[in-house]
XYZ file of N, CA and C in Angstrom:
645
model
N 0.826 -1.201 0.000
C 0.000 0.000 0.000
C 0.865 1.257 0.000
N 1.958 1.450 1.005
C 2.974 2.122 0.923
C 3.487 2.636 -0.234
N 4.030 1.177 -0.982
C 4.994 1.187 -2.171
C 4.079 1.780 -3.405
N 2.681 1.265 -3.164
C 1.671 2.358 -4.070
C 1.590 3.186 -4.062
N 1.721 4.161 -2.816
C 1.437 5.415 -2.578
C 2.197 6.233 -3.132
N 3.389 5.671 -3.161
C 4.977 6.416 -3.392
C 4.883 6.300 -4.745
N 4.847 5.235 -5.351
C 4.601 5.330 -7.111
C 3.867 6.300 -7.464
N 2.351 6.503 -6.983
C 1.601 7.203 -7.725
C 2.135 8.935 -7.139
N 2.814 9.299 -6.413
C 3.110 10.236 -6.115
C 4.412 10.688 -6.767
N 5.546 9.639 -7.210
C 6.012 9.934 -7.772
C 5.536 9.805 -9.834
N 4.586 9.632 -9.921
C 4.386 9.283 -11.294
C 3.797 11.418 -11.287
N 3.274 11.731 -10.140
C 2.538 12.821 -10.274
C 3.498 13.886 -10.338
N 4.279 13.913 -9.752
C 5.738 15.025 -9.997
C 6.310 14.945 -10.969
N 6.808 13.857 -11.755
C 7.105 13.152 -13.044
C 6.207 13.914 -13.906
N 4.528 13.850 -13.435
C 3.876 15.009 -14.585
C 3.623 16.360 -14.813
N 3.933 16.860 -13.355
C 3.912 18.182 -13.228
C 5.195 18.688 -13.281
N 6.351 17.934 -13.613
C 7.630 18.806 -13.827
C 7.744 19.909 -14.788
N 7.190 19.379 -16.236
C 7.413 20.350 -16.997
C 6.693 21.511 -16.722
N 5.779 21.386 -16.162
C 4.972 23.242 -15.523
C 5.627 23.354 -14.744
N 6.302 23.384 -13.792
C 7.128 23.544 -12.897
C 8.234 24.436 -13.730
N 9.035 23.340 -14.211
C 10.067 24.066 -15.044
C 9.937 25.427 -15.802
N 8.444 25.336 -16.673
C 7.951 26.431 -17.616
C 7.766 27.473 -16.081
N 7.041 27.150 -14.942
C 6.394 28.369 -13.981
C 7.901 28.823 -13.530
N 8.943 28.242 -13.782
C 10.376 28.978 -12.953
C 11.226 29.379 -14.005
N 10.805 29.220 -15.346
C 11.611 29.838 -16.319
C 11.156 30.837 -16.515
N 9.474 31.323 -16.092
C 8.505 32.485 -16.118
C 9.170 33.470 -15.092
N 9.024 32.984 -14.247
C 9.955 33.622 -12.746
C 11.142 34.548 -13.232
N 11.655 33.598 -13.754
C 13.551 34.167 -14.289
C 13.112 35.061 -15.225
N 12.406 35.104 -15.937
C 12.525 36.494 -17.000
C 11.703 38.003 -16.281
N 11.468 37.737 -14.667
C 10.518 38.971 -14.818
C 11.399 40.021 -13.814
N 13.035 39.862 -14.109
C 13.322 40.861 -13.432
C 13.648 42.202 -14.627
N 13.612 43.255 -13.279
C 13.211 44.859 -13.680
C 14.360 45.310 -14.051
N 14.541 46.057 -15.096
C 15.962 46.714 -15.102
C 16.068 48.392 -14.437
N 16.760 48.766 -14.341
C 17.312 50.095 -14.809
C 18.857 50.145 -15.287
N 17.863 51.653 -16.624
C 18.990 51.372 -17.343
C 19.909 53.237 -17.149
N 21.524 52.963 -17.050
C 22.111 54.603 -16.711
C 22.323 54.532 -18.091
N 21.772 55.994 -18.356
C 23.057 55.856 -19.254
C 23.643 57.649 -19.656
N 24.557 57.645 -19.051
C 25.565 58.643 -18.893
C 26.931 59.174 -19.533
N 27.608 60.042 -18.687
C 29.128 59.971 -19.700
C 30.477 59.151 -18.251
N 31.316 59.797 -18.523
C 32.291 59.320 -17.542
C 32.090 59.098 -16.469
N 30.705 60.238 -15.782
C 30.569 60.666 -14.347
C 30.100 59.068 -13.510
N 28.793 58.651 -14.809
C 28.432 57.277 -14.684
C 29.619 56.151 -14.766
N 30.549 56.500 -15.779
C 31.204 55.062 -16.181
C 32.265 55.332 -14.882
N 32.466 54.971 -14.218
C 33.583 54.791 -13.178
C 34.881 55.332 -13.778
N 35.033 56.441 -14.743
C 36.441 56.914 -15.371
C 37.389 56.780 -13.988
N 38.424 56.322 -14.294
C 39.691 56.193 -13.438
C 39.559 55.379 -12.554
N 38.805 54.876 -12.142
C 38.290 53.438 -10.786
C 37.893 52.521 -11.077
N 37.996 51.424 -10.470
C 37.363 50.261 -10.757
C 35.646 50.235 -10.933
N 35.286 49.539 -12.117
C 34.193 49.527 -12.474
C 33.185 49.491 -11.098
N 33.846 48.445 -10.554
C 32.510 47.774 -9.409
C 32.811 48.724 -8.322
N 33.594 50.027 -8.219
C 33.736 50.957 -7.023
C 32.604 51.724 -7.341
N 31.713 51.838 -8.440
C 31.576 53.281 -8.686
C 29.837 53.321 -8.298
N 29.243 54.480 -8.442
C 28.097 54.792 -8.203
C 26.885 53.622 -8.359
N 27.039 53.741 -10.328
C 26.006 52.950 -10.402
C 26.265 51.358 -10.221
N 27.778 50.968 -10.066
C 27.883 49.237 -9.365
C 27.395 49.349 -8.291
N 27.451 50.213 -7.470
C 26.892 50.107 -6.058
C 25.370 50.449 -6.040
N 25.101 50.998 -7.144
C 23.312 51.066 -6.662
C 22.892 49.339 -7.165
N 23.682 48.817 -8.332
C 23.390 47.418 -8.521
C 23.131 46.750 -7.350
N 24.246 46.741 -6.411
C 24.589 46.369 -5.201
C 23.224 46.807 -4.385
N 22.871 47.586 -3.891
C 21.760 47.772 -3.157
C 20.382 47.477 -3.722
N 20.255 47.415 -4.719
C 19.043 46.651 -5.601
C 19.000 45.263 -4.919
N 20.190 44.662 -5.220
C 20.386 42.976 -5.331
C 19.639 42.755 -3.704
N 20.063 43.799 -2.275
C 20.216 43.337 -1.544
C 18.650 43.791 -0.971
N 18.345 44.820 -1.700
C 16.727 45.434 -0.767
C 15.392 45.624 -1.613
N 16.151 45.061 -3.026
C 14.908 45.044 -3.887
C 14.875 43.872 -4.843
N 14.798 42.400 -4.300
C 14.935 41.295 -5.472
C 13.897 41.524 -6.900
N 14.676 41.045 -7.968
C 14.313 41.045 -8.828
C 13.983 42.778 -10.234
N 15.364 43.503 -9.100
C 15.631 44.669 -9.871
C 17.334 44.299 -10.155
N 17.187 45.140 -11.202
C 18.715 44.773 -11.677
C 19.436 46.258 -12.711
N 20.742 46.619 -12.055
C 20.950 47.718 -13.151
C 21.771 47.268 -14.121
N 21.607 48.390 -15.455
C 22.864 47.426 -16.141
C 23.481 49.351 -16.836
N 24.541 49.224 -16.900
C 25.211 50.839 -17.157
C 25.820 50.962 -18.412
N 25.046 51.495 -19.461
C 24.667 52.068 -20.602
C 25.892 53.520 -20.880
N 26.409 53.884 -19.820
C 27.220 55.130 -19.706
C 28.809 54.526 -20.460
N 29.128 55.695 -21.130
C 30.224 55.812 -21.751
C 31.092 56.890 -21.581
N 32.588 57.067 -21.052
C 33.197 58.205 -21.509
C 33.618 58.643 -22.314
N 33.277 59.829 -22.277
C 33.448 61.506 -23.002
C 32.277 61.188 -23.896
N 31.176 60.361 -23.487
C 29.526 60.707 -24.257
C 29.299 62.177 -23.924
N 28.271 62.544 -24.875
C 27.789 63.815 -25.092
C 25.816 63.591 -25.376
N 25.779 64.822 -25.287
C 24.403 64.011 -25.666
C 23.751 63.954 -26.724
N 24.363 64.108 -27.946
C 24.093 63.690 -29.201
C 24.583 62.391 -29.462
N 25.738 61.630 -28.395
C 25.735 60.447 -28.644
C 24.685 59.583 -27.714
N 24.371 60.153 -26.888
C 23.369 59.783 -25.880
C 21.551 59.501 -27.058
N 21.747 60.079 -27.287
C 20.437 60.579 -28.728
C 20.678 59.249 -29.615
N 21.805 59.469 -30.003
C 22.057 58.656 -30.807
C 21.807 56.967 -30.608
N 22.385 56.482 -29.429
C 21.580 55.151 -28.885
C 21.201 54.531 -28.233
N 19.956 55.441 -27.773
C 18.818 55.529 -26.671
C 18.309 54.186 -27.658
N 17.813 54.217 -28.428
C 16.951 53.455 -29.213
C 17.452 52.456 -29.290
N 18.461 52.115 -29.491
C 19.206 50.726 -29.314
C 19.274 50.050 -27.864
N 19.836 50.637 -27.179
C 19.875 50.270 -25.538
C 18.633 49.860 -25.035
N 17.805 50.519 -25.211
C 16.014 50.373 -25.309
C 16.025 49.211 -25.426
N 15.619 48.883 -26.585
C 15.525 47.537 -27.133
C 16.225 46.024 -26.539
N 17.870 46.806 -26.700
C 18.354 45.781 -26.352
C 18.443 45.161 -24.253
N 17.639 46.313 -23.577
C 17.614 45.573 -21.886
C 16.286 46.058 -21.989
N 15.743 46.594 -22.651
C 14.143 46.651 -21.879
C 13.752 46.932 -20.749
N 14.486 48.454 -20.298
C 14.408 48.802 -18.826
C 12.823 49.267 -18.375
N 12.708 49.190 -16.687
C 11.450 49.953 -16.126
C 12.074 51.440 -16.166
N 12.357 51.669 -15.513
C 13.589 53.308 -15.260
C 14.552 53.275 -16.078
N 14.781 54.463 -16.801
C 15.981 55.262 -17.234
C 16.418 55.982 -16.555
N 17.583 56.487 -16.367
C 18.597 57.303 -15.540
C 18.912 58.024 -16.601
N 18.068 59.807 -16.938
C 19.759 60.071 -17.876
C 20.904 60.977 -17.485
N 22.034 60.735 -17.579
C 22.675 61.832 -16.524
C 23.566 62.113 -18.045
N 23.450 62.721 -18.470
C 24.477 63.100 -19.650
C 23.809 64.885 -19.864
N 24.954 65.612 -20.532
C 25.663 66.881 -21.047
C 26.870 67.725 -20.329
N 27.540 66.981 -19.718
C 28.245 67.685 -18.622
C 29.242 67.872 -19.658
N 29.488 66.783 -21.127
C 30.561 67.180 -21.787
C 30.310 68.098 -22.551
N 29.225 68.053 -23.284
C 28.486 69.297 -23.583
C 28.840 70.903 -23.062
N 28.673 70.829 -22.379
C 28.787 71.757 -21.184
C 30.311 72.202 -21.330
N 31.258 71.609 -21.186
C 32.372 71.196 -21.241
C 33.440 71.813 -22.475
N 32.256 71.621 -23.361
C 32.700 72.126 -24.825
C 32.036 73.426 -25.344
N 31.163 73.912 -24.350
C 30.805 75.229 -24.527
C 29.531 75.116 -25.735
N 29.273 74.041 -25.814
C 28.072 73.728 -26.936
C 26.615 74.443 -26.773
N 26.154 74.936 -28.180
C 24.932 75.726 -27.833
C 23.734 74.720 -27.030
N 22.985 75.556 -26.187
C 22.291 74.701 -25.041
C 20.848 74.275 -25.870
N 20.398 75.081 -26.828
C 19.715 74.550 -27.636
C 19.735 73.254 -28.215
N 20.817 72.601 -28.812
C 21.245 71.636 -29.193
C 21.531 70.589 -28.165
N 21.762 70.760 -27.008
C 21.524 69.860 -25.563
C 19.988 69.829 -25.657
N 19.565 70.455 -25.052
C 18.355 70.502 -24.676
C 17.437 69.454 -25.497
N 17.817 69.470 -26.651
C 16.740 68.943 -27.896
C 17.146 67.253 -27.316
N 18.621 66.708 -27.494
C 18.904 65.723 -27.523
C 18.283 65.424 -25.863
N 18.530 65.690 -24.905
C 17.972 65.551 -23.857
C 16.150 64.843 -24.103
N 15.954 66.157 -24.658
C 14.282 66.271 -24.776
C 13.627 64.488 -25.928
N 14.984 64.554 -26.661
C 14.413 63.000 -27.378
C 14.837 62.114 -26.569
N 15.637 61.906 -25.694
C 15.937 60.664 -24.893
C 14.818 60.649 -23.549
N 14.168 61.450 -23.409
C 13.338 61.521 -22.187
C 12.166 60.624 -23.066
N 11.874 61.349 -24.603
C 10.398 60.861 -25.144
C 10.451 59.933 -25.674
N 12.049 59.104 -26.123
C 11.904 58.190 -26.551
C 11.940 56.870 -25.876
N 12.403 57.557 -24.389
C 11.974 56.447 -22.894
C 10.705 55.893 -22.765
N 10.015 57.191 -22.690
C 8.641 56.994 -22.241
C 8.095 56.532 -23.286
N 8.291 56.692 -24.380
C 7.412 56.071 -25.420
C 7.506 54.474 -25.486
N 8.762 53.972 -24.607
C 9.461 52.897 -24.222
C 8.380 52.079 -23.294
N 7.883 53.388 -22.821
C 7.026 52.633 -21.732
C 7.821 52.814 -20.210
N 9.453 53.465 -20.355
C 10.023 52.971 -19.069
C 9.735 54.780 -18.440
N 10.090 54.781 -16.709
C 10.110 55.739 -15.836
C 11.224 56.298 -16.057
N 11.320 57.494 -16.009
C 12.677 58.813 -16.215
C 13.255 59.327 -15.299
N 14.540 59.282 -14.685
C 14.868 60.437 -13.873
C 16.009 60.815 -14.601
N 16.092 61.990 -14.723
C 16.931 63.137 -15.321
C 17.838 63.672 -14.597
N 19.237 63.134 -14.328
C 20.228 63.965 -13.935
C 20.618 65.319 -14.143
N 20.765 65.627 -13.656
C 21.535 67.183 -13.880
C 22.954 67.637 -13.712
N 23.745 68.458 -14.249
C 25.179 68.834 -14.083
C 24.940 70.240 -13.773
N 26.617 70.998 -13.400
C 26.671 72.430 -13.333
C 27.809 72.670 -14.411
N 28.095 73.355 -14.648
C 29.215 74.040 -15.399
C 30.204 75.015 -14.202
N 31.166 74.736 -14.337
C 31.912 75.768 -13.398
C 32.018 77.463 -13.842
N 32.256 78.128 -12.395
C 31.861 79.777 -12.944
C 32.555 80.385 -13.769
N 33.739 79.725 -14.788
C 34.736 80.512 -15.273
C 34.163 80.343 -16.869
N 32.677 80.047 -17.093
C 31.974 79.835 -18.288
C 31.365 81.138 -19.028
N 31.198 81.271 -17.155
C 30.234 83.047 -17.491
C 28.679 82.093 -16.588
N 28.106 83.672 -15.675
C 27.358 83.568 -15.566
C 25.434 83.122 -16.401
N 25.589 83.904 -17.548
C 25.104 83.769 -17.899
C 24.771 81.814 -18.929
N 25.476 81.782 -18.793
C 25.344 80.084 -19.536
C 25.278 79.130 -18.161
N 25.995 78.722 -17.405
C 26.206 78.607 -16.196
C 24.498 78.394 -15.669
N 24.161 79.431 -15.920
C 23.299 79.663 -15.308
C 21.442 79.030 -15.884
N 21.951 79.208 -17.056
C 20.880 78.402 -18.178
C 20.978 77.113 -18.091
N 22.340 76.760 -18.156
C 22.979 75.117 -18.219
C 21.819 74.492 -17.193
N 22.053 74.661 -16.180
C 21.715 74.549 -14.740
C 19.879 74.144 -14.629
N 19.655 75.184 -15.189
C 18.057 75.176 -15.014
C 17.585 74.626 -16.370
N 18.516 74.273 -17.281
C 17.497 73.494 -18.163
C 16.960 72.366 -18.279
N 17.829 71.042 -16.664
C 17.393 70.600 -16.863
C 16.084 69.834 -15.804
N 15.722 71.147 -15.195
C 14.622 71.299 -13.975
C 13.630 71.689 -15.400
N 13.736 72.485 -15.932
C 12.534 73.045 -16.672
C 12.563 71.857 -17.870
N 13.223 70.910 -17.910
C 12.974 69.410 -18.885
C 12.057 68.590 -18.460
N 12.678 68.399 -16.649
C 11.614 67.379 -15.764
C 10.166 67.891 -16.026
N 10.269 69.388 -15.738
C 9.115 69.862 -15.886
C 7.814 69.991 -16.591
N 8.534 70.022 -17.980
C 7.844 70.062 -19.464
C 7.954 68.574 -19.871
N 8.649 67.479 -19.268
C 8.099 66.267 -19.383
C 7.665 65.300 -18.744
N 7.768 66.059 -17.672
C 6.933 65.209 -16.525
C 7.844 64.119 -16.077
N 9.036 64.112 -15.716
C 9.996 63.644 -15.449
C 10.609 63.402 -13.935
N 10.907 62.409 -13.566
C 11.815 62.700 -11.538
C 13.439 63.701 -12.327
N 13.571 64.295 -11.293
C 14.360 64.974 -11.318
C 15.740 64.887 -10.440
N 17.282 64.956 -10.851
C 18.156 65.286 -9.419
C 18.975 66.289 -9.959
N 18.740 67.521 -9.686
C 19.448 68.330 -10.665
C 20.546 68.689 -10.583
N 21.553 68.229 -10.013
C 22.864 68.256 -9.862
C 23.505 66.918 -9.205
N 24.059 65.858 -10.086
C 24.814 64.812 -9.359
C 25.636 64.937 -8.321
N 26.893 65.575 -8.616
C 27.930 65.958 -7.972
C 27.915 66.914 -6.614
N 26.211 67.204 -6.705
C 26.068 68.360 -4.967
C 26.642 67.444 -3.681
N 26.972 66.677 -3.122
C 27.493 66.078 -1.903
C 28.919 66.430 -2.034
N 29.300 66.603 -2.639
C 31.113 66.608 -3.556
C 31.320 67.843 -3.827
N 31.290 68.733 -4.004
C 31.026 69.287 -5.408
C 32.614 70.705 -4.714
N 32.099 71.029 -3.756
C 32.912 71.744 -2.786
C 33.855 71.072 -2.368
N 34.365 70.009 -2.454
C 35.546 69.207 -1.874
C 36.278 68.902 -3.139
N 37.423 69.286 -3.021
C 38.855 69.010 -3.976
C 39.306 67.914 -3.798
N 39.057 67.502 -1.829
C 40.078 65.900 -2.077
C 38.883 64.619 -2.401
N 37.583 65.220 -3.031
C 36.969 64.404 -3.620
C 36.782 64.051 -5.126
N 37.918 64.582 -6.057
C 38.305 64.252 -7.342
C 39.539 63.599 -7.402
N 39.845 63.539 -8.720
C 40.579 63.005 -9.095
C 41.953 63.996 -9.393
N 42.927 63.781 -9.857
C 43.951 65.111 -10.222
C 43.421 65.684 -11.740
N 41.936 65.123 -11.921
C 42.574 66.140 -13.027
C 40.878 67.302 -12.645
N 40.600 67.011 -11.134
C 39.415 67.647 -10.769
C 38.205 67.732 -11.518
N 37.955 66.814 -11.961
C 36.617 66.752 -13.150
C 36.044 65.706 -12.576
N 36.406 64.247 -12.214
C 36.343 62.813 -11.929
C 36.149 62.798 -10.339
N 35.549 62.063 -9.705
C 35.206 61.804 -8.531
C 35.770 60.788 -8.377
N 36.754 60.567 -7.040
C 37.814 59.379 -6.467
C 36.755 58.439 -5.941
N 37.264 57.030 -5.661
C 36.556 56.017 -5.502
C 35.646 56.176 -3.962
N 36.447 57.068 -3.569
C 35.902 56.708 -1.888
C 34.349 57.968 -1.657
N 34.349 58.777 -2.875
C 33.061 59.530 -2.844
C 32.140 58.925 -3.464
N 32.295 57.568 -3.779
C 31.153 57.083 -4.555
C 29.808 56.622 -3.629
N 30.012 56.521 -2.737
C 29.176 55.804 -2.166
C 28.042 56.947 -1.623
N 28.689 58.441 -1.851
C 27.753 59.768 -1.785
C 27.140 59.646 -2.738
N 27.743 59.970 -3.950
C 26.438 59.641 -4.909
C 25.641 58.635 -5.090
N 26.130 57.896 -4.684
C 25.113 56.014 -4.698
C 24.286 57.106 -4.045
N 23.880 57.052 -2.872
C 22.741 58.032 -1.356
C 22.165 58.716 -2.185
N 22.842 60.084 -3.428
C 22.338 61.009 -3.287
C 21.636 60.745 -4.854
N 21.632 60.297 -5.609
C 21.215 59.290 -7.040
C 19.791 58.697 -6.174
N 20.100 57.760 -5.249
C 18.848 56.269 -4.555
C 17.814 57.639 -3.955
N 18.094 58.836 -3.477
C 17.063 59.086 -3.116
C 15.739 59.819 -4.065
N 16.247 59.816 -5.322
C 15.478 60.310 -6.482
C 14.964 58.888 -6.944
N 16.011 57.886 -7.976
C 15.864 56.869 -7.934
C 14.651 55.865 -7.325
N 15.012 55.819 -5.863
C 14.020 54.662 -5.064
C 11.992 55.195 -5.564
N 11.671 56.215 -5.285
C 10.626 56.138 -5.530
C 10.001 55.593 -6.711
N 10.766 55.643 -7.921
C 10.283 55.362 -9.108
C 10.597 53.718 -9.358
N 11.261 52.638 -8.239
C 11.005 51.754 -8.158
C 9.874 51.015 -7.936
N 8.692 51.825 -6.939
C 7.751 51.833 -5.937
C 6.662 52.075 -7.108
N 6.920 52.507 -8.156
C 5.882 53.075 -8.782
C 5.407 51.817 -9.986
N 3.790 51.601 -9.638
C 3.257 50.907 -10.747
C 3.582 51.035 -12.328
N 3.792 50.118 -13.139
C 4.492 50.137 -14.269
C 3.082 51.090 -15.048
């Protein structure tokens, strides 16, 4: 009676394996991405990859939000006409919930008309959402030796982006830092490994809500 019991119980797992298998291969495909995609500030320039901002927000995903995952889209010395350029590809190819965009600081950098930022900005926000995924929009400053007047536009264009697209906003990465010298690198542009973990904080607190948020 025993030895029956056990047969027919194992004949029944024997038939329900393959749903099993199919219900945990279902499982495995439903994690969330976010996707950065930035210039140097994102790519860990000069540090080890896994020191830097967005490895460590990976890192705090893995540990307080299963089944989110980042993957970092950022390149140095991107601009944001290369940013423009392959939004549409990156898209496609991770299929993120959230975008991060933190790009024009090189822009900025190169004294480029803000018109021509702005636009490329303005298609990577619409071609997110048209994605279907959530936006938060980084922001940069330009240092004061630009001139007030640009400086000063730079700055707020990209609060009045969030704005006009309905976007999360952090409008300056580098504010925890930004006043500290022994928090770069020598060539003072780059943030040293041991300030990363400020911007991880100061990124997650824009960031986290738009995890929380229904797709």
């Amino acid at each position: 009676m025993i030895r029956d019991s056990l047969l027919i119980l194992a004949l029944a797992l024997l038939a329900a394996a393959p749903r099993l298998a199919t219900a945990a291969a279902a499982g495995a495909t439903e994690t969330r991405t976010v996707m950065v995609l930035g210039d140097s500030l994102s790519a860990a320039y000069g540090i080890p990859a896994e020191q830097g901002w967005v490895a460590l927000t990976g890192e705090r995903l893995r540990a307080g939000h299963p089944g989110w995952r980042i993957v970092n889209a950022s390149l140095s010395g991107e601009t944001s006409a290369g940013g423009a350029s392959r939004i549409d590809a990156e898209l496609a190819r991770h299929s993120p919930e959230v975008v991060v965009i933190a790009l024009g600081a090189n822009d900025g950098l190169r004294g480029l008309p803000l018109g021509q930022t702005r636009a490329n900005l303005a298609k990577m926000i619409a071609a997110a959402k048209a994605h279907g995924a959530r936006v938060l929009l980084v922001g940069i400053r330009m240092p004061p030796n630009y001139g007030a007047r640009y400086t000063e536009a730079f700055a707020a264009m990209y609060g009045e982006l969030a704005a006009e697209h309905g976007t999360a906003l952090l409008p300056f990465l580098l504010e925890p830092i930004a006043m500290d010298r022994e928090a770069f690198q020598a060539d003072n542009l780059h943030p040293v490994a041991g300030v990363q973990p400020q911007l991880r904080d100061h990124v997650w607190a824009a960031l986290a809500p738009l995890l929380d948020e229904t797709p």
